[in-house]
Short mmCIF file of C-alpha atoms (C1' of nucleotides) in Angstrom, two decimals:
data_model
loop_
_atom_site.label_atom_id
_atom_site.label_comp_id
_atom_site.label_asym_id
_atom_site.label_seq_id
_atom_site.Cartn_x
_atom_site.Cartn_y
_atom_site.Cartn_z
CA MET A 1 -15.70 26.21 -5.45
CA ALA A 2 -18.87 23.61 -6.20
CA SER A 3 -18.04 20.30 -5.99
CA ASP A 4 -19.73 19.31 -9.04
CA GLN A 5 -16.95 21.29 -10.70
CA ILE A 6 -13.73 18.83 -9.34
CA ARG A 7 -11.89 17.49 -12.07
CA THR A 8 -8.81 15.52 -11.09
CA ARG A 9 -6.23 13.22 -13.21
CA PHE A 10 -4.56 10.39 -12.88
CA ALA A 11 -1.76 10.67 -15.40
CA PRO A 12 0.59 7.87 -15.39
CA SER A 13 3.75 7.42 -18.11
CA PRO A 14 3.02 4.09 -20.13
CA THR A 15 7.19 3.08 -19.52
CA GLY A 16 6.37 0.49 -17.76
CA PHE A 17 3.57 -1.18 -15.09
CA LEU A 18 1.31 -0.08 -12.67
CA HIS A 19 3.15 0.54 -9.65
CA ILE A 20 1.86 0.15 -6.00
CA GLY A 21 2.85 3.98 -5.03
CA GLY A 22 1.15 4.35 -8.48
CA ALA A 23 -1.88 2.85 -7.93
CA ARG A 24 -2.59 4.66 -4.54
CA THR A 25 -1.30 7.99 -6.23
CA ALA A 26 -4.65 7.00 -8.84
CA LEU A 27 -6.54 5.60 -5.68
CA PHE A 28 -6.45 8.95 -3.66
CA ASN A 29 -7.44 11.14 -6.86
CA TRP A 30 -10.33 8.75 -7.79
CA LEU A 31 -11.56 8.75 -4.13
CA TYR A 32 -11.27 12.16 -3.57
CA THR A 33 -12.88 12.16 -6.78
CA ARG A 34 -16.04 9.95 -6.19
CA ARG A 35 -16.02 12.40 -2.11
CA HIS A 36 -16.57 15.12 -4.33
CA GLU A 37 -19.27 13.69 -7.34
CA GLY A 38 -15.77 15.34 -9.74
CA THR A 39 -14.47 14.15 -12.88
CA PHE A 40 -11.54 11.61 -12.56
CA VAL A 41 -9.43 12.22 -15.71
CA LEU A 42 -7.36 9.52 -17.40
CA ARG A 43 -4.30 10.64 -19.48
CA VAL A 44 -1.56 9.16 -20.90
CA GLU A 45 1.81 10.99 -20.39
CA ASP A 46 3.99 9.06 -23.71
CA THR A 47 5.46 12.73 -24.30
CA ASP A 48 8.65 10.29 -24.44
CA GLN A 49 9.03 8.95 -27.73
CA VAL A 50 11.38 6.14 -26.38
CA ARG A 51 10.38 4.20 -23.76
CA SER A 52 6.59 4.13 -24.14
CA THR A 53 5.60 1.42 -25.44
CA GLU A 54 1.29 0.53 -25.87
CA GLU A 55 2.01 -2.38 -23.49
CA SER A 56 2.60 0.05 -20.99
CA THR A 57 -0.10 1.31 -21.74
CA GLN A 58 -2.38 -1.55 -21.31
CA ALA A 59 -1.03 -3.21 -18.73
CA ILE A 60 -1.97 0.53 -17.03
CA LEU A 61 -5.24 0.49 -18.41
CA ASP A 62 -6.05 -3.03 -17.01
CA ALA A 63 -4.59 -3.04 -14.27
CA MET A 64 -6.91 -0.08 -13.28
CA THR A 65 -9.63 -2.40 -14.66
CA TRP A 66 -8.97 -5.26 -11.70
CA LEU A 67 -8.15 -2.44 -8.64
CA GLY A 68 -12.56 -0.53 -10.35
CA LEU A 69 -10.99 2.65 -10.16
CA ASN A 70 -12.91 3.76 -13.29
CA TRP A 71 -12.64 7.18 -15.10
CA ASP A 72 -14.80 9.64 -16.23
CA GLU A 73 -12.84 11.35 -19.26
CA GLY A 74 -10.24 9.95 -21.46
CA PRO A 75 -7.61 8.04 -21.69
CA TYR A 76 -6.54 11.31 -23.81
CA PHE A 77 -2.97 10.54 -25.06
CA GLN A 78 -1.07 13.52 -24.06
CA ALA A 79 1.55 13.46 -27.57
CA GLU A 80 -1.50 13.81 -29.32
CA ARG A 81 -1.69 17.05 -28.27
CA VAL A 82 1.91 18.26 -29.46
CA ALA A 83 0.62 20.56 -31.75
CA ILE A 84 -1.37 22.49 -28.99
CA HIS A 85 1.68 22.42 -26.53
CA ARG A 86 4.35 23.51 -29.63
CA GLU A 87 1.96 26.11 -29.96
CA MET A 88 2.19 27.80 -26.81
CA VAL A 89 5.82 27.19 -26.65
CA GLN A 90 6.14 29.78 -30.07
CA LYS A 91 3.44 31.64 -27.83
CA LEU A 92 6.35 32.34 -25.36
CA ILE A 93 9.05 32.98 -27.40
CA ASP A 94 7.13 35.17 -29.49
CA GLU A 95 6.19 37.03 -25.29
CA GLY A 96 9.70 36.92 -24.37
CA LYS A 97 8.86 34.59 -22.48
CA ALA A 98 10.97 31.56 -23.35
CA TYR A 99 13.90 31.43 -25.59
CA TYR A 100 15.77 29.24 -27.86
CA CYS A 101 19.26 26.70 -27.08
CA THR A 102 21.76 25.11 -28.30
CA CYS A 103 23.78 23.71 -25.29
CA SER A 104 24.42 20.81 -26.22
CA PRO A 105 23.29 17.78 -23.73
CA SER A 106 27.24 17.12 -23.88
CA GLU A 107 28.27 19.70 -22.79
CA LEU A 108 25.65 19.98 -19.90
CA GLU A 109 26.19 17.43 -18.84
CA ALA A 110 29.71 17.84 -18.02
CA LYS A 111 28.36 21.35 -16.28
CA ARG A 112 26.54 19.37 -14.15
CA LYS A 113 28.71 16.95 -12.85
CA LYS A 114 30.62 20.07 -12.56
CA ALA A 115 28.76 22.23 -10.82
CA LEU A 116 28.40 19.13 -8.78
CA THR A 117 32.06 17.98 -7.67
CA GLU A 118 31.83 21.57 -6.34
CA GLY A 119 29.08 21.32 -4.68
CA ARG A 120 27.00 24.24 -6.38
CA LYS A 121 22.90 23.28 -7.36
CA PRO A 122 23.52 22.40 -11.09
CA LYS A 123 21.18 24.47 -12.81
CA TYR A 124 21.19 25.55 -16.55
CA ASP A 125 23.95 28.98 -16.82
CA GLY A 126 21.67 31.13 -19.13
CA THR A 127 24.19 30.73 -21.98
CA CYS A 128 21.83 31.32 -24.74
CA ARG A 129 19.14 33.27 -22.49
CA ASN A 130 20.43 36.45 -24.03
CA ARG A 131 21.67 35.26 -26.90
CA GLY A 132 18.62 35.94 -29.37
CA LEU A 133 18.56 32.46 -31.40
CA SER A 134 15.93 31.34 -33.87
CA ARG A 135 15.41 28.08 -34.58
CA SER A 136 17.76 25.49 -36.06
CA PRO A 137 17.54 21.45 -36.16
CA ASP A 138 19.04 20.78 -32.62
CA ALA A 139 17.95 23.66 -30.69
CA VAL A 140 15.85 23.33 -27.48
CA VAL A 141 13.45 26.03 -25.98
CA ARG A 142 13.91 26.90 -22.73
CA PHE A 143 11.89 28.81 -19.86
CA LEU A 144 13.00 31.94 -19.03
CA CYS A 145 12.19 31.68 -15.14
CA PRO A 146 12.64 34.89 -12.67
CA GLU A 147 15.81 34.43 -10.53
CA VAL A 148 14.68 36.44 -7.68
CA GLY A 149 11.63 36.55 -5.03
CA VAL A 150 9.57 33.69 -3.83
CA THR A 151 7.43 31.07 -5.45
CA VAL A 152 4.74 29.59 -2.88
CA MET A 153 2.65 26.21 -3.02
CA HIS A 154 -0.60 26.25 -1.21
CA ASP A 155 -0.17 22.32 -0.86
CA LEU A 156 -3.16 20.52 0.32
CA ILE A 157 -1.25 17.73 2.15
CA LYS A 158 2.08 19.65 3.25
CA GLY A 159 0.58 23.19 4.27
CA ASN A 160 2.38 25.82 2.86
CA ILE A 161 6.00 25.77 1.34
CA SER A 162 7.90 28.25 -0.61
CA PHE A 163 10.95 28.13 -2.91
CA ASN A 164 13.04 31.16 -3.71
CA ASN A 165 12.91 31.34 -7.15
CA GLU A 166 16.94 31.87 -7.68
CA GLU A 167 16.68 27.55 -7.02
CA LEU A 168 14.43 27.72 -10.35
CA ASP A 169 16.16 27.56 -13.07
CA ASP A 170 15.61 27.53 -17.16
CA LEU A 171 14.74 24.62 -18.01
CA ILE A 172 13.93 22.94 -21.37
CA ILE A 173 10.07 22.70 -22.45
CA GLU A 174 10.32 21.95 -25.99
CA ARG A 175 12.99 18.94 -27.18
CA ALA A 176 14.90 19.44 -30.12
CA ASP A 177 12.60 16.53 -31.45
CA GLY A 178 10.26 18.90 -30.67
CA TYR A 179 8.91 16.96 -28.30
CA PRO A 180 7.28 19.21 -25.89
CA THR A 181 9.10 18.15 -21.94
CA TYR A 182 6.80 17.05 -19.36
CA ASN A 183 7.17 19.88 -16.83
CA PHE A 184 5.56 22.44 -19.53
CA ALA A 185 3.11 19.31 -21.07
CA VAL A 186 1.61 18.64 -17.79
CA VAL A 187 1.09 22.46 -17.53
CA VAL A 188 -0.65 22.93 -20.32
CA ASP A 189 -2.61 19.72 -20.33
CA ASP A 190 -3.65 20.05 -16.88
CA ALA A 191 -4.77 23.91 -17.89
CA GLN A 192 -6.65 22.63 -21.01
CA MET A 193 -8.34 19.80 -19.53
CA GLY A 194 -9.62 22.27 -16.33
CA ILE A 195 -7.88 20.24 -13.69
CA THR A 196 -8.36 21.95 -10.89
CA HIS A 197 -6.89 19.73 -7.79
CA VAL A 198 -3.60 18.09 -9.28
CA ILE A 199 -3.14 15.35 -6.75
CA ARG A 200 0.24 13.47 -7.34
CA GLY A 201 3.14 11.82 -5.94
CA ASP A 202 5.99 14.03 -3.06
CA ASP A 203 8.45 13.60 -5.88
CA HIS A 204 7.02 16.48 -8.34
CA VAL A 205 6.89 19.00 -5.07
CA ASN A 206 10.22 20.42 -6.42
CA ASN A 207 8.77 20.25 -9.92
CA THR A 208 5.22 22.34 -8.55
CA PRO A 209 6.91 25.98 -8.39
CA LYS A 210 8.71 25.74 -11.84
CA GLN A 211 5.19 25.06 -13.35
CA ILE A 212 3.62 27.61 -11.36
CA ARG A 213 6.11 30.01 -13.19
CA ILE A 214 4.95 28.06 -15.81
CA TYR A 215 1.21 28.51 -15.26
CA GLU A 216 1.42 32.08 -14.57
CA ALA A 217 3.82 32.55 -17.77
CA LEU A 218 0.47 31.25 -19.93
CA GLY A 219 -1.72 33.05 -18.38
CA TYR A 220 -3.52 30.32 -17.21
CA GLU A 221 -4.92 29.99 -13.30
CA ALA A 222 -3.04 27.87 -11.35
CA PRO A 223 -4.80 24.95 -9.70
CA LEU A 224 -4.73 23.30 -6.07
CA PHE A 225 -2.33 21.09 -5.24
CA GLY A 226 -1.65 17.62 -2.73
CA HIS A 227 1.49 16.05 -2.60
CA VAL A 228 0.80 12.13 -0.87
CA PRO A 229 4.39 10.94 0.77
CA MET A 230 6.83 8.37 -1.12
CA ILE A 231 5.49 4.49 -0.65
CA LEU A 232 9.13 2.70 1.02
CA GLY A 233 10.61 -0.27 1.16
CA SER A 234 11.25 -1.98 4.50
CA ASP A 235 14.74 -0.52 4.60
CA LYS A 236 12.83 2.85 4.35
CA ALA A 237 14.35 3.30 0.55
CA ARG A 238 11.93 4.17 -1.97
CA LEU A 239 9.93 1.08 -3.27
CA SER A 240 11.41 -1.54 -5.57
CA LYS A 241 11.43 -4.67 -7.32
CA ARG A 242 14.24 -5.49 -4.19
CA HIS A 243 11.31 -5.16 -1.55
CA GLY A 244 9.05 -7.84 -3.77
CA ALA A 245 6.68 -7.27 -6.27
CA THR A 246 5.49 -4.24 -6.88
CA SER A 247 3.91 -3.98 -10.48
CA VAL A 248 -0.60 -4.19 -9.38
CA MET A 249 -0.99 -6.84 -11.73
CA ALA A 250 1.44 -9.22 -9.93
CA TYR A 251 -0.47 -9.39 -6.92
CA GLN A 252 -3.49 -10.89 -8.88
CA GLU A 253 -0.85 -13.53 -10.19
CA MET A 254 -0.50 -14.06 -6.41
CA GLY A 255 -3.40 -14.21 -5.80
CA TYR A 256 -4.78 -11.25 -3.51
CA LEU A 257 -8.09 -9.99 -4.12
CA PRO A 258 -8.36 -6.21 -5.85
CA GLU A 259 -10.71 -4.93 -2.97
CA ALA A 260 -7.15 -5.68 -0.39
CA LEU A 261 -4.97 -4.51 -2.39
CA VAL A 262 -7.38 -1.24 -2.20
CA LYS A 263 -7.82 -0.94 1.50
CA ASP A 264 -4.47 -1.91 1.74
CA LEU A 265 -3.26 1.50 0.20
CA VAL A 266 -5.34 3.57 1.22
CA ARG A 267 -4.18 3.32 4.39
CA LEU A 268 -0.39 3.46 3.71
CA GLY A 269 -0.74 6.80 4.10
CA TRP A 270 -4.84 7.91 5.07
CA SER A 271 -6.03 6.97 8.27
CA HIS A 272 -9.93 7.31 9.80
CA GLY A 273 -9.42 7.57 13.72
CA ASP A 274 -8.64 3.36 14.39
CA GLN A 275 -11.08 2.15 12.21
CA GLU A 276 -9.27 -0.41 10.10
CA ILE A 277 -11.77 -2.14 8.16
CA PHE A 278 -13.59 -0.13 5.27
CA THR A 279 -16.48 -0.76 2.75
CA LEU A 280 -15.63 1.50 -0.15
CA GLU A 281 -18.97 3.42 0.25
CA GLU A 282 -17.60 4.19 3.65
CA LEU A 283 -13.83 5.24 2.55
CA VAL A 284 -15.99 7.21 -0.82
CA ARG A 285 -17.67 8.87 1.86
CA LYS A 286 -14.79 9.54 4.81
CA PHE A 287 -12.33 10.16 2.61
CA SER A 288 -10.14 13.46 3.23
CA LEU A 289 -6.63 14.90 1.92
CA GLU A 290 -6.68 16.79 5.44
CA ALA A 291 -6.30 13.26 7.19
CA VAL A 292 -3.81 11.81 4.29
CA GLY A 293 -0.17 12.40 6.57
CA LYS A 294 2.90 14.18 5.47
CA SER A 295 5.11 10.94 6.05
CA ALA A 296 6.19 8.59 3.90
CA ALA A 297 4.91 5.19 4.82
CA VAL A 298 6.47 1.92 5.26
CA PHE A 299 5.40 -0.84 2.74
CA ASN A 300 4.08 -3.42 4.93
CA PRO A 301 3.15 -7.39 2.30
CA GLU A 302 1.99 -8.80 6.13
CA LYS A 303 -0.51 -6.31 6.82
CA LEU A 304 -2.09 -6.47 2.88
CA LEU A 305 -1.56 -10.37 3.25
CA TRP A 306 -3.35 -10.60 6.09
CA LEU A 307 -6.52 -8.28 5.25
CA ASN A 308 -6.54 -10.52 1.81
CA GLN A 309 -7.56 -13.14 3.58
CA GLN A 310 -10.34 -10.96 5.44
CA TYR A 311 -11.87 -10.70 2.48
CA ILE A 312 -11.54 -13.97 0.59
CA MET A 313 -13.19 -15.31 4.28
CA ALA A 314 -16.60 -12.28 3.64
CA TYR A 315 -16.40 -12.86 -0.56
CA PRO A 316 -19.76 -13.38 -1.82
CA GLU A 317 -19.11 -16.92 -2.59
CA GLU A 318 -20.23 -16.01 -6.07
CA LYS A 319 -17.52 -13.37 -6.90
CA LEU A 320 -15.01 -15.50 -4.87
CA VAL A 321 -16.36 -18.61 -6.91
CA GLU A 322 -15.50 -16.41 -9.96
CA ALA A 323 -12.04 -15.07 -9.14
CA MET A 324 -10.22 -18.79 -7.96
CA HIS A 325 -11.36 -20.27 -12.03
CA PRO A 326 -8.35 -19.13 -13.55
CA PHE A 327 -5.36 -20.77 -10.33
CA TRP A 328 -7.55 -23.48 -10.61
CA GLU A 329 -7.72 -23.35 -14.60
CA LYS A 330 -4.08 -23.31 -14.56
CA ARG A 331 -3.84 -26.85 -12.39
CA VAL A 332 -6.13 -28.01 -15.12
CA PHE A 333 -8.57 -29.02 -11.97
CA ASP A 334 -12.47 -29.75 -13.16
CA ALA A 335 -13.59 -26.63 -11.35
CA SER A 336 -17.62 -27.11 -14.14
CA ASN A 337 -20.12 -28.85 -11.47
CA ARG A 338 -21.06 -25.55 -9.42
CA ARG A 339 -22.02 -27.19 -6.37
CA PHE A 340 -18.45 -28.86 -5.97
CA ILE A 341 -16.28 -25.99 -6.14
CA SER A 342 -19.35 -23.72 -3.98
CA LYS A 343 -18.78 -26.65 -0.79
CA VAL A 344 -14.96 -26.42 -2.04
CA THR A 345 -14.42 -22.57 -1.30
CA ALA A 346 -16.99 -23.20 1.82
CA ASP A 347 -13.94 -25.55 3.09
CA LEU A 348 -11.29 -23.56 2.13
CA ARG A 349 -12.03 -20.00 2.62
CA THR A 350 -10.60 -19.39 6.20
CA ARG A 351 -8.06 -21.53 5.48
CA ALA A 352 -5.95 -19.83 2.48
CA LYS A 353 -4.40 -16.21 2.58
CA THR A 354 -4.96 -15.36 -1.52
CA LEU A 355 -6.37 -17.27 -4.36
CA VAL A 356 -2.80 -18.95 -4.69
CA GLU A 357 -3.10 -21.12 -1.26
CA MET A 358 -5.80 -21.62 -1.97
CA ALA A 359 -6.39 -23.29 -5.11
CA ASP A 360 -3.15 -25.50 -3.40
CA ALA A 361 -5.08 -27.15 -0.76
CA SER A 362 -7.81 -27.56 -2.94
CA ALA A 363 -5.82 -30.05 -5.23
CA PHE A 364 -6.89 -33.37 -3.49
CA TYR A 365 -10.90 -32.31 -3.70
CA PHE A 366 -9.73 -32.55 -7.64
CA GLN A 367 -6.98 -35.42 -8.64
CA GLN A 368 -8.52 -38.60 -9.40
CA GLU A 369 -6.07 -40.47 -6.57
CA VAL A 370 -4.70 -38.18 -3.68
CA GLU A 371 -1.43 -38.45 -3.38
CA TYR A 372 0.27 -39.79 0.33
CA ASP A 373 1.84 -37.44 2.21
CA PRO A 374 5.09 -39.83 3.18
CA ALA A 375 5.56 -38.54 6.81
CA ALA A 376 1.28 -38.74 6.97
CA ALA A 377 0.81 -42.24 5.48
CA ALA A 378 3.62 -43.92 7.23
CA LYS A 379 2.27 -42.27 10.52
CA PHE A 380 -1.38 -42.85 10.20
CA LEU A 381 -1.78 -45.56 6.87
CA THR A 382 -0.63 -48.58 9.28
CA PRO A 383 -2.97 -52.35 10.24
CA GLU A 384 -3.48 -49.70 13.63
CA TYR A 385 -6.06 -46.68 12.25
CA GLY A 386 -6.42 -49.00 9.02
CA SER A 387 -9.37 -50.47 11.93
CA HIS A 388 -10.52 -47.43 12.39
CA LEU A 389 -11.11 -47.25 8.82
CA GLU A 390 -12.32 -50.45 7.84
CA ALA A 391 -15.10 -49.64 10.60
CA VAL A 392 -15.62 -46.45 8.27
CA VAL A 393 -16.37 -48.17 5.00
CA GLU A 394 -18.42 -50.86 7.00
CA ARG A 395 -20.96 -48.47 8.00
CA ILE A 396 -20.26 -45.75 6.55
CA SER A 397 -23.51 -46.66 4.00
CA GLY A 398 -25.47 -47.18 6.28
CA ILE A 399 -25.53 -43.71 7.49
CA GLY A 400 -29.09 -42.30 6.58
CA ASP A 401 -28.27 -37.98 7.60
CA TYR A 402 -25.38 -37.73 5.25
CA THR A 403 -24.64 -34.14 6.12
CA LYS A 404 -21.96 -32.66 8.69
CA ASP A 405 -23.34 -33.17 11.78
CA GLY A 406 -24.79 -36.25 11.11
CA LEU A 407 -21.02 -37.12 10.21
CA GLU A 408 -19.92 -36.44 13.05
CA THR A 409 -22.22 -37.86 15.67
CA PHE A 410 -21.81 -40.90 13.56
CA LEU A 411 -18.12 -40.37 13.98
CA ARG A 412 -17.55 -39.34 17.41
CA ALA A 413 -20.17 -42.83 18.45
CA LEU A 414 -17.61 -44.78 16.77
CA ALA A 415 -14.59 -43.57 18.13
CA GLU A 416 -16.21 -44.11 21.68
CA GLU A 417 -17.24 -47.73 20.57
CA ARG A 418 -14.27 -48.64 19.42
CA GLY A 419 -12.78 -47.02 22.53
CA THR A 420 -10.43 -44.53 21.43
CA LYS A 421 -10.60 -40.78 20.71
CA LEU A 422 -11.78 -38.86 17.75
CA LYS A 423 -9.18 -36.97 16.17
CA TRP A 424 -7.30 -40.50 15.69
CA ILE A 425 -10.90 -41.81 13.96
CA ALA A 426 -9.73 -38.63 12.11
CA GLN A 427 -6.37 -38.20 10.88
CA ALA A 428 -6.72 -40.96 9.76
CA LEU A 429 -9.61 -40.22 7.71
CA ARG A 430 -7.94 -36.96 6.81
CA VAL A 431 -4.59 -39.28 5.12
CA ALA A 432 -7.18 -41.37 3.39
CA LEU A 433 -9.20 -38.51 1.87
CA THR A 434 -6.17 -36.08 1.50
CA GLY A 435 -2.95 -37.26 2.15
CA LYS A 436 -2.34 -35.10 4.33
CA THR A 437 -3.00 -34.77 8.22
CA ILE A 438 -3.92 -31.19 7.59
CA SER A 439 -7.06 -30.41 5.69
CA PRO A 440 -10.64 -28.49 5.97
CA GLY A 441 -12.67 -30.44 9.12
CA ILE A 442 -12.93 -33.81 8.10
CA ASP A 443 -16.51 -33.86 7.66
CA GLU A 444 -16.48 -30.82 5.56
CA VAL A 445 -14.08 -33.01 4.00
CA MET A 446 -16.73 -35.71 3.23
CA VAL A 447 -19.28 -33.62 3.11
CA THR A 448 -17.98 -32.11 -0.30
CA LEU A 449 -16.74 -35.11 -1.59
CA GLY A 450 -20.00 -37.86 -1.37
CA LYS A 451 -20.13 -40.65 -0.10
CA GLU A 452 -18.57 -42.99 -3.05
CA ARG A 453 -15.31 -41.11 -3.39
CA VAL A 454 -15.10 -41.54 0.52
CA ILE A 455 -15.65 -45.07 0.06
CA GLU A 456 -13.90 -45.03 -3.26
CA ARG A 457 -10.84 -43.35 -0.92
CA ILE A 458 -10.86 -45.31 1.66
CA GLU A 459 -10.75 -48.37 0.20
CA ARG A 460 -7.63 -47.12 -2.55
CA ALA A 461 -6.08 -46.04 1.77
CA LEU A 462 -6.71 -50.04 2.92
CA ALA A 463 -5.50 -50.96 -0.01
CA ARG A 464 -2.02 -49.38 0.47
CA ILE A 465 -1.81 -50.73 4.00
CA GLY A 466 -2.53 -54.82 2.90
CA ALA A 467 0.31 -54.27 0.62
CA GLY A 468 2.58 -53.44 3.08
CA ASN A 469 3.31 -49.89 2.93
"C1'" G B 1 26.31 19.19 -2.50
"C1'" U B 2 22.23 22.28 -3.03
"C1'" C B 3 17.20 22.80 -1.79
"C1'" C B 4 12.04 20.70 -0.52
"C1'" C B 5 9.60 17.76 2.67
"C1'" C B 6 9.60 14.25 7.07
"C1'" A B 7 10.04 12.33 12.23
"C1'" U B 8 4.69 8.21 18.31
"C1'" C B 9 5.52 0.84 18.89
"C1'" G B 10 8.75 -3.51 14.39
"C1'" U B 11 5.37 -1.82 10.03
"C1'" C B 12 0.55 1.44 9.44
"C1'" U B 13 -1.65 4.66 12.89
"C1'" A B 14 -4.78 7.41 16.40
"C1'" G B 15 -3.39 11.73 18.92
"C1'" U B 16 -4.67 18.96 17.32
"C1'" G B 17 -1.59 21.67 25.28
"C1'" G B 18 -3.96 18.67 30.26
"C1'" C B 19 -9.05 13.35 29.07
"C1'" C B 20 -1.90 9.92 27.92
"C1'" U B 21 -0.46 5.60 33.51
"C1'" A B 22 0.08 6.86 24.93
"C1'" G B 23 -5.24 4.15 21.84
"C1'" G B 24 -6.52 0.49 17.60
"C1'" A B 25 -4.50 -2.62 13.52
"C1'" C B 26 -0.48 -6.34 11.01
"C1'" A B 27 3.46 -8.83 12.88
"C1'" C B 28 5.80 -11.31 17.61
"C1'" C B 29 4.69 -14.32 22.36
"C1'" G B 30 1.06 -17.05 25.30
"C1'" G B 31 -4.10 -18.54 26.74
"C1'" C B 32 -8.96 -20.77 25.08
"C1'" C B 33 -11.77 -23.73 21.35
"C1'" U B 34 -10.21 -27.95 19.07
"C1'" U B 35 -11.29 -33.84 14.90
"C1'" U B 36 -5.60 -31.59 11.58
"C1'" C B 37 -4.68 -27.01 9.84
"C1'" A B 38 -7.66 -22.11 10.39
"C1'" C B 39 -11.29 -18.89 12.18
"C1'" G B 40 -12.63 -17.07 16.56
"C1'" C B 41 -11.91 -15.06 21.18
"C1'" C B 42 -9.34 -14.07 25.71
"C1'" G B 43 -4.59 -11.59 27.41
"C1'" G B 44 1.27 -9.68 26.68
"C1'" U B 45 5.52 -7.73 25.19
"C1'" A B 46 6.68 -3.54 22.13
"C1'" A B 47 6.62 3.93 20.66
"C1'" C B 48 6.47 9.90 21.55
"C1'" C B 49 14.76 10.42 17.52
"C1'" G B 50 18.02 14.32 20.85
"C1'" G B 51 18.83 19.04 22.94
"C1'" G B 52 17.56 24.19 24.12
"C1'" G B 53 12.69 27.11 24.49
"C1'" U B 54 7.44 28.91 25.24
"C1'" U B 55 3.62 27.73 29.01
"C1'" C B 56 1.00 26.37 35.05
"C1'" G B 57 1.36 22.23 32.12
"C1'" A B 58 4.54 19.42 26.45
"C1'" C B 59 3.82 13.57 21.76
"C1'" U B 60 1.19 17.97 21.14
"C1'" C B 61 3.74 24.92 19.97
"C1'" C B 62 9.02 27.58 18.44
"C1'" C B 63 14.47 26.19 17.32
"C1'" C B 64 19.07 23.96 16.53
"C1'" G B 65 20.67 19.35 16.26
"C1'" U B 66 20.36 13.96 13.92
"C1'" G B 67 17.75 10.68 11.05
"C1'" G B 68 14.69 9.02 6.74
"C1'" G B 69 13.17 10.36 2.32
"C1'" G B 70 12.54 13.10 -2.44
"C1'" A B 71 14.27 17.17 -6.27
"C1'" C B 72 18.72 18.65 -8.99
"C1'" G B 73 17.70 14.98 -17.00
"C1'" C B 74 16.41 16.63 -24.01
"C1'" C B 75 11.69 10.51 -17.64
"C1'" A B 76 7.45 11.63 -16.10
#
RNA sequence: GUCCCCAUCGUCUAGUGGCCUAGGACACCGGCCUUUCACGCCGGUAACCGGGGUUCGACUCCCCGUGGGGACGCCA
């Protein structure tokens, strides 16, 4: 098959936000498609008229966009294609490959429960299979599945998997409301959209043989399948809200960079030797389904956090500042001075694991009057340290070289002159300028704040010491 | 219960019969650097689920067991 003919799709159902697991599936599809220069189709599977919402559709599209997973076609909406689905259902009925069924949901449910308690597989018992029923208001359509033989799936990730056809059952392909069910619509749409590779979650493995039978009944050639293993939570149970944030956009709100999430997700199940850090281009070049593991992976938020920190450190300044704006705005910090915030981010980028942390840590740069941490003030805003601070204000206006290096030289000389260690002067200054004992390098802080504000803040600290508290 | 899948450090993983005294990364623990905190650097603890085979030789192949996950909807 020529690689330029590869067509893949991501087919979320709009019944919630884009989940970490869904995002990884989308990512694998995207990487595989870009790697082979194919076409990536986005199709929204909204045939569940009750649960599908437009907000969810938008949320999923937003998350895809944020992650950088652009699609080449779509989004197509499955519900808009019901006429086609019905036509195909009719075709199967006409050919005797599907039939109407009037078993009620409640009696089916009762039979299911009974089978389960009796230790049998809860499959449809075929009550209506040979009744020759015709269309009626609450009749559904069932697909006539062969009961003998074996259906094998050639999975690009898991290898060959075979199923005894007796395990399959006469699944419903059209509901009473006239809408197709998943297993049917997905086959019709994938076939008609020319999808060549279906890359989806592991949880679809058992649906595949049924779908293969439907492809066959409809006279379509089945695509190639690749089932990617699930993502589990720390207790090895399927990842859910219990394990923390699972929505992609929640990570944006928590101050994660899309690149970090993407790189974390890709390594969950896929690897390339010992390599840990990849550029997007490398990922596209090196990605392959053969290198995707077969076993489920536990999502590790700490590794994502580390990756996020790595990306914050390496991010181009322009992009970092842009990503930071919403977080500053939320805190009502005036981030309009480009030169200033550029220095702020430079000071903080090695000290923040998330943009939220960075925004919080940057507070003192923006505040008119710093808030003193009580313990820090108690220890360093004392007459003894105050004398160091006085010495600093006295000389500071005379410093010609007001730069990081110049200030460091100045402070070291001052410490020596006053017979103390630099760290004591630095800590006192730190509290006076930032309110805390933890901050970026004191010389960096002084440069970023600027001479005027440094003097103001030292004087305010001095006043506080003078007032005796 | 039935069917399907999976199984290397706590976690993500490398490993495709000898290169394994099992490698990397996160986390953790030491140390260095140092004006605090980070960053960075150096070092350490830590794993082949169990039992049978096959083979001169199994982490690697086969079988059984155990454990985990998934599926069994007029959800997708």
